[in-house]
XYZ file of C-alpha atoms in Angstrom:
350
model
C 120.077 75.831 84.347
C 121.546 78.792 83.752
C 122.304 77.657 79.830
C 118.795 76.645 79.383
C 116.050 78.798 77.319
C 112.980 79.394 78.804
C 111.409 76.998 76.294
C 113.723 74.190 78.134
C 112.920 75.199 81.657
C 110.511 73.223 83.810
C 108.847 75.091 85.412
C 106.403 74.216 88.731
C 103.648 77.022 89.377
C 101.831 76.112 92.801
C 98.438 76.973 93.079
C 95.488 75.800 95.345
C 96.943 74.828 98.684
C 95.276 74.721 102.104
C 94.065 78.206 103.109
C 91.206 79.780 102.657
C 91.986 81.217 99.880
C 92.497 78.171 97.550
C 90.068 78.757 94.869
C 91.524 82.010 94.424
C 94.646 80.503 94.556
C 93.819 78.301 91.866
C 92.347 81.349 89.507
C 95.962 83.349 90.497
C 97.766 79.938 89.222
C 95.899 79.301 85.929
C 96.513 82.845 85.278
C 100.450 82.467 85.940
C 100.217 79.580 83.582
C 98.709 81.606 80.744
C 101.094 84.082 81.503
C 104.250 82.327 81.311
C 103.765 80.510 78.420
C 102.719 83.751 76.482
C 106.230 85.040 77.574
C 107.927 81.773 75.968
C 108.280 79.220 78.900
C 107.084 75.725 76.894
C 107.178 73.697 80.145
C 105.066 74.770 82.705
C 102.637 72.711 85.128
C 100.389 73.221 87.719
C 100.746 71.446 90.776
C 98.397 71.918 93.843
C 100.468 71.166 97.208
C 97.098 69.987 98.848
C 96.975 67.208 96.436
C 97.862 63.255 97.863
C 100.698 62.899 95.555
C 102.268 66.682 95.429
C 105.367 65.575 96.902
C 106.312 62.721 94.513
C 105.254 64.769 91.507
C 107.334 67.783 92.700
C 110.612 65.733 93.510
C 110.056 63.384 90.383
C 108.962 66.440 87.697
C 112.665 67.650 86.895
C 111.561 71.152 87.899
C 113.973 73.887 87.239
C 112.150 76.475 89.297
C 108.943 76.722 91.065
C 106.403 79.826 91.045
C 104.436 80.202 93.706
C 100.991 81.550 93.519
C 99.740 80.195 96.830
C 97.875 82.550 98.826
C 97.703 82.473 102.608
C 98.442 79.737 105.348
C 100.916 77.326 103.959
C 101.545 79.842 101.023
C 102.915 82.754 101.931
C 103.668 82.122 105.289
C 107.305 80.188 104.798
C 105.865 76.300 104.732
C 105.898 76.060 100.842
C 108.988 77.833 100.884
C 110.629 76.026 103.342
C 109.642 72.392 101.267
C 111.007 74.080 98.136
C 114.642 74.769 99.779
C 114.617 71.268 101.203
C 114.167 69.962 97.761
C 116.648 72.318 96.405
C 114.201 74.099 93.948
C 114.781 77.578 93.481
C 111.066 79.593 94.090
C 109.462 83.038 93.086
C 109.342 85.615 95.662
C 109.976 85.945 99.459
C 112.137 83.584 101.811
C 111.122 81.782 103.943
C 111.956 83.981 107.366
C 110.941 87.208 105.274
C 107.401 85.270 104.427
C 106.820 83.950 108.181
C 107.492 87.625 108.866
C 105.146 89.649 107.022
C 102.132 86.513 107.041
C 101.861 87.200 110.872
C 100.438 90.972 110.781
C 101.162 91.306 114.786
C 105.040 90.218 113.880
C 105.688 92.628 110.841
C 103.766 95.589 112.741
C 106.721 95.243 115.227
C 109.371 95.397 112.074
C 107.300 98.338 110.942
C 107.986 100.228 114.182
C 111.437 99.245 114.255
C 111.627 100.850 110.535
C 110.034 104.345 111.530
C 107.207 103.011 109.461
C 103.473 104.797 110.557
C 100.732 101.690 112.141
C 97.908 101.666 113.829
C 97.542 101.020 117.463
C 96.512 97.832 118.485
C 96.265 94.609 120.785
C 97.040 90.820 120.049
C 94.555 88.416 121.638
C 96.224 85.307 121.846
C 92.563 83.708 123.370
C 89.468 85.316 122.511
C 88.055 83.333 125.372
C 90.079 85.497 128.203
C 89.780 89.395 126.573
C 88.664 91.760 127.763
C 86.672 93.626 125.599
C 86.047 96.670 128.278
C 89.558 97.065 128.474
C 90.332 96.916 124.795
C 87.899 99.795 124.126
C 89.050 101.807 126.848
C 92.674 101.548 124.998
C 91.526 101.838 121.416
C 88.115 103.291 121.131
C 85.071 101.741 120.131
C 85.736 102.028 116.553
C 87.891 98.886 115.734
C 88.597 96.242 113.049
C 89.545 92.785 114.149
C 91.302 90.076 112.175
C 93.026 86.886 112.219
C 96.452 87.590 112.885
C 97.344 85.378 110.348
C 95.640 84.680 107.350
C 94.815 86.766 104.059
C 92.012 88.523 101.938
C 89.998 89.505 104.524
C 88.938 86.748 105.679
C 87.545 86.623 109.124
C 88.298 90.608 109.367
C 85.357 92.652 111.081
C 84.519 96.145 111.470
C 83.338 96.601 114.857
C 81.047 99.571 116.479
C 81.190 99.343 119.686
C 81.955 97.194 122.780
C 79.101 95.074 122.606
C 79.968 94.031 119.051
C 84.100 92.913 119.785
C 83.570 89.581 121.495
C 81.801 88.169 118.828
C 84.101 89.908 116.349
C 87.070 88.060 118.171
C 85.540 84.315 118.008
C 84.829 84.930 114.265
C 88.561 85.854 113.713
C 89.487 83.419 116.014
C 87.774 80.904 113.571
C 90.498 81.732 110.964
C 93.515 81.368 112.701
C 94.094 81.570 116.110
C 95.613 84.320 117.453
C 93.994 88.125 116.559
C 94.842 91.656 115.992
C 92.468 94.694 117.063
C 93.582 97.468 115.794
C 92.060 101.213 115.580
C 89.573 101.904 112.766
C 91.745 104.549 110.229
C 89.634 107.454 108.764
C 90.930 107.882 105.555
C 91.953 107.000 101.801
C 92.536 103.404 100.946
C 95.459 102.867 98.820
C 98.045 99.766 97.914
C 101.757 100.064 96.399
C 103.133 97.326 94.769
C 106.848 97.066 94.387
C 109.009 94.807 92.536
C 113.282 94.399 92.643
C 115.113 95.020 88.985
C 118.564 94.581 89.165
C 119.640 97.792 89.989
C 116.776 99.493 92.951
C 113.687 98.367 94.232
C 110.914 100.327 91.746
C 107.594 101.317 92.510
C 104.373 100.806 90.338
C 101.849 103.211 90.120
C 99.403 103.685 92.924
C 96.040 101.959 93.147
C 93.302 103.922 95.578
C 90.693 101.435 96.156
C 87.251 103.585 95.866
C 84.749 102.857 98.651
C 81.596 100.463 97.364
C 78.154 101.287 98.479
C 76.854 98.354 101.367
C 80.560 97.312 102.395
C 82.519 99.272 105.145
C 86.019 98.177 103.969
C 87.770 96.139 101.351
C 86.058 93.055 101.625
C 85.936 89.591 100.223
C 82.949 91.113 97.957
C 84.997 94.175 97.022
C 87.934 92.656 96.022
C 86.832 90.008 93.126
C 84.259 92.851 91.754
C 85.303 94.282 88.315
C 88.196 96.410 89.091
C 87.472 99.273 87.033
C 84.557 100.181 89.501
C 87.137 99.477 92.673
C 90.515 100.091 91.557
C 91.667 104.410 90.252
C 95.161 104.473 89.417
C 97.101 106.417 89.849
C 95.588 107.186 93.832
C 94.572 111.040 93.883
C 95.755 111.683 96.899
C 98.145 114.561 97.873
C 101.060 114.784 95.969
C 103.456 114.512 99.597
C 101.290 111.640 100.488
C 101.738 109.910 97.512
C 105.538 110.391 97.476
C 105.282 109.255 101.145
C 103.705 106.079 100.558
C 105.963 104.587 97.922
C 109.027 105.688 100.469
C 107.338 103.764 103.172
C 106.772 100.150 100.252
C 110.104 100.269 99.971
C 110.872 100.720 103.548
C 108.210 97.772 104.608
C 109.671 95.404 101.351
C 113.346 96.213 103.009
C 112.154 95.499 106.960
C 110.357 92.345 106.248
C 113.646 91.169 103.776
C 111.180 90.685 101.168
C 112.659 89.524 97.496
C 110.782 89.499 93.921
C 107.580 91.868 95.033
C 105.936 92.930 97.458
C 102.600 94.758 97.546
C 101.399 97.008 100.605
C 98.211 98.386 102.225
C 97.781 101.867 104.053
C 95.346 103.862 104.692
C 96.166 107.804 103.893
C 94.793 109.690 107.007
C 95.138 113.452 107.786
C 98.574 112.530 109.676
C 99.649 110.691 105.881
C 99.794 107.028 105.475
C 99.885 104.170 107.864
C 100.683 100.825 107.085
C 97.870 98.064 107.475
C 99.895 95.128 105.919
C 101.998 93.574 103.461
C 101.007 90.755 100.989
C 104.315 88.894 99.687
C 102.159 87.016 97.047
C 99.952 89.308 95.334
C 97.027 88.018 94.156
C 97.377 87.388 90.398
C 93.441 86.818 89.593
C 92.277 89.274 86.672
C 90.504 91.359 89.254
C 93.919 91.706 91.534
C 95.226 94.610 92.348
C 98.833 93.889 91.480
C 98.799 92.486 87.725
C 96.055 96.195 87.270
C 99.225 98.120 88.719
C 101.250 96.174 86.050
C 98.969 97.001 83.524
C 99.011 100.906 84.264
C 102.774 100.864 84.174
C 102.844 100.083 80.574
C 104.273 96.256 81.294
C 102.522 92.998 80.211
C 101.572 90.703 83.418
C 103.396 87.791 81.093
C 107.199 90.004 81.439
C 106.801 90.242 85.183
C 105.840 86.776 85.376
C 108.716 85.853 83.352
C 111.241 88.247 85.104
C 110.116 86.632 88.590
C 111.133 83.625 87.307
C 114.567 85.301 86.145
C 115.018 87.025 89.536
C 114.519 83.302 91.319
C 117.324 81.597 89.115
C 119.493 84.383 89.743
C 120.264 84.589 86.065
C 120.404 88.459 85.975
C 116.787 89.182 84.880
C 117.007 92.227 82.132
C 116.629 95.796 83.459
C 112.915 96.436 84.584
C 110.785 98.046 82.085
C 110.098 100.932 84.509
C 114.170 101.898 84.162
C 113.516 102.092 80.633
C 113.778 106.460 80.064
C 110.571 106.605 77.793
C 108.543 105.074 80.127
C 108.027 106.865 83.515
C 108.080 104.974 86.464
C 104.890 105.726 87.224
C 102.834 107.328 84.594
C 100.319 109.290 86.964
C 103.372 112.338 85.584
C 101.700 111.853 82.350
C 98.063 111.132 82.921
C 97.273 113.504 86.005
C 100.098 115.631 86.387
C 98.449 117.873 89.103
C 98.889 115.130 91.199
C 102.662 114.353 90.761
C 104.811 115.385 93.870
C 107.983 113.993 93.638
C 110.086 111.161 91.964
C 109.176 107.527 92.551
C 111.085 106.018 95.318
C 113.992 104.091 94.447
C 115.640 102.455 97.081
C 119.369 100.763 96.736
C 120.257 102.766 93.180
């Protein structure tokens, strides 16, 4: 493979799947598509792992390498990833212990710890049936969000008000996955860091600070495919320290999980600086995303990450990251709000 252009290479993207998230799955994948042919990749299809006869197409299709744009159970939580090694078809992003990891939020919060990362406190409910909600407020407080332990975009996630409003919070989440988190509701700014391994560190794109809409309390399913310009400022203005802070702690949560290709990660920026919420090891890749916007404000094309994924997951050396490049600064909020810039980006491994 490794003497083969990237007009010769098959390539696999997987999109749709089994989670809840398939249709945007499916919008992520066409997207990858577009992308990777733009960047010079002439053999690219679009296989849905849902479908009757994914298995035969995927052994049978010659595939050099495989991008995954799955979203969600059976995406990003190792099974797709552990199919692809038992075929012996290199894959885009994540392993499969490193995705297992960071898909089950109650697992990676204990990784966080262990990492000296910031989290919220919490308590896993293994059966909604047999909480106690009583006891859970008395712990917590009576400002909580629940969600499915295990599953992605928001679904299932609730913002709860009191004690009277967690039961039914825990049999909706409960709906989506089993076992469920309860965490403490974070005052504060909401904020995502995407990082992505070049050859020589793990760099950090610029900052997205995802604005509060009017009629949702947090970053909901209705939120997150709205236009992005009215949900998305990047770079975050936030305090410079906090912002320095947060890409330290991307790279810190990328590194705990053993995350590979990218990562992107959710905190919330309190008055005590940021705490972790969770980390997504296959960024949505919609046009609304957040990751391909961070892209965008970084002065790369969504089509050269795509491409350099692909690069990273053959092991053929992908060429330094454009954000090594010296003209282009590694995270441009130096250049478009410089009151706001604190310190270097965080590069972990250089």
């Amino acid at each position: 493979m490794a003497d083969k252009t990237r007009g010769e290479l098959r390539v696999a993207v997987l999109a749709g799947g089994i989670s809840d998230e398939r249709e945007i799955s499916f919008d992520s994948g066409r997207n990858v598509c577009a992308a990777l042919e733009e960047a010079g990749h002439g053999a690219v299809e679009l296989l849905d792992p849902a479908a009757d006869d994914f298995l035969d197409r995927l052994r049978a299709g010659g595939f050099d390498v495989a991008f995954i744009a799955l979203h969600g159970c059976g995406g990003e939580d190792g099974q797709i990833q552990s199919v692809l090694e038992f075929c012996g078809i290199p894959y885009t992003g994540s392993g499969v212990i490193a995705s297992a990891c960071a898909a089950d939020k109650a697992v990676s919060k204990a990784l966080y710890e262990r990492a000296g990362i910031p989290v919220a406190r919490d308590a896993v409910v293994e059966d909604p049936a047999l909480a106690d909600p009583a006891q859970i407020v008395a712990e917590l407080g009576s400002e909580l969000f629940v969600k499915p332990a295990v599953n992605g975009s928001s679904y299932g996630v609730s913002g709860v008000h009191g004690e009277e409003e967690l039961m039914p919070a825990l049999l909706r989440a409960a709906e989506h996955g089993g076992k469920v988190l309860v965490e403490e509701r974070l005052v504060g700014t909401e904020i995502t860091v995407g990082v992505y391994d070049a050859p020589d560190a793990l760099r950090v794109l610029p900052i997205v600070e995802i604005r509060p809409q009017e009629g949702s309390e947090f970053y909901d399913l209705t939120v997150k495919y709205s236009d992005p310009t009215d949900i998305h400022r990047i770079p975050a203005q936030i305090a410079p320290a906090d912002y320095a802070r947060a890409q330290e702690l991307a790279c810190r949560a990328h590194e705990a999980l053993g995350c590979t290709g990218f990562s992107r990660t959710d905190f919330i920026v309190t008055e005590r600086g940021p705490v972790i919420l969770e980390t997504n090891t296959i960024p949505g890749m919609t046009d609304t995303s957040l990751y391909p916007d961070e892209v965008r404000h970084a002065g790369m094309t969504f089509a050269d990450v795509c491409a350099r994924l692909i690069d990273l997951a053959l092991g053929t050396g992908a060429p330094a990251h454009h954000l090594a490049d010296p003209d282009v600064p590694a995270d441009l909020a130096e250049t478009r709000y410089p009151q706001l810039w604190g310190a270097e980006p965080a590069q972990i491994g250089a």
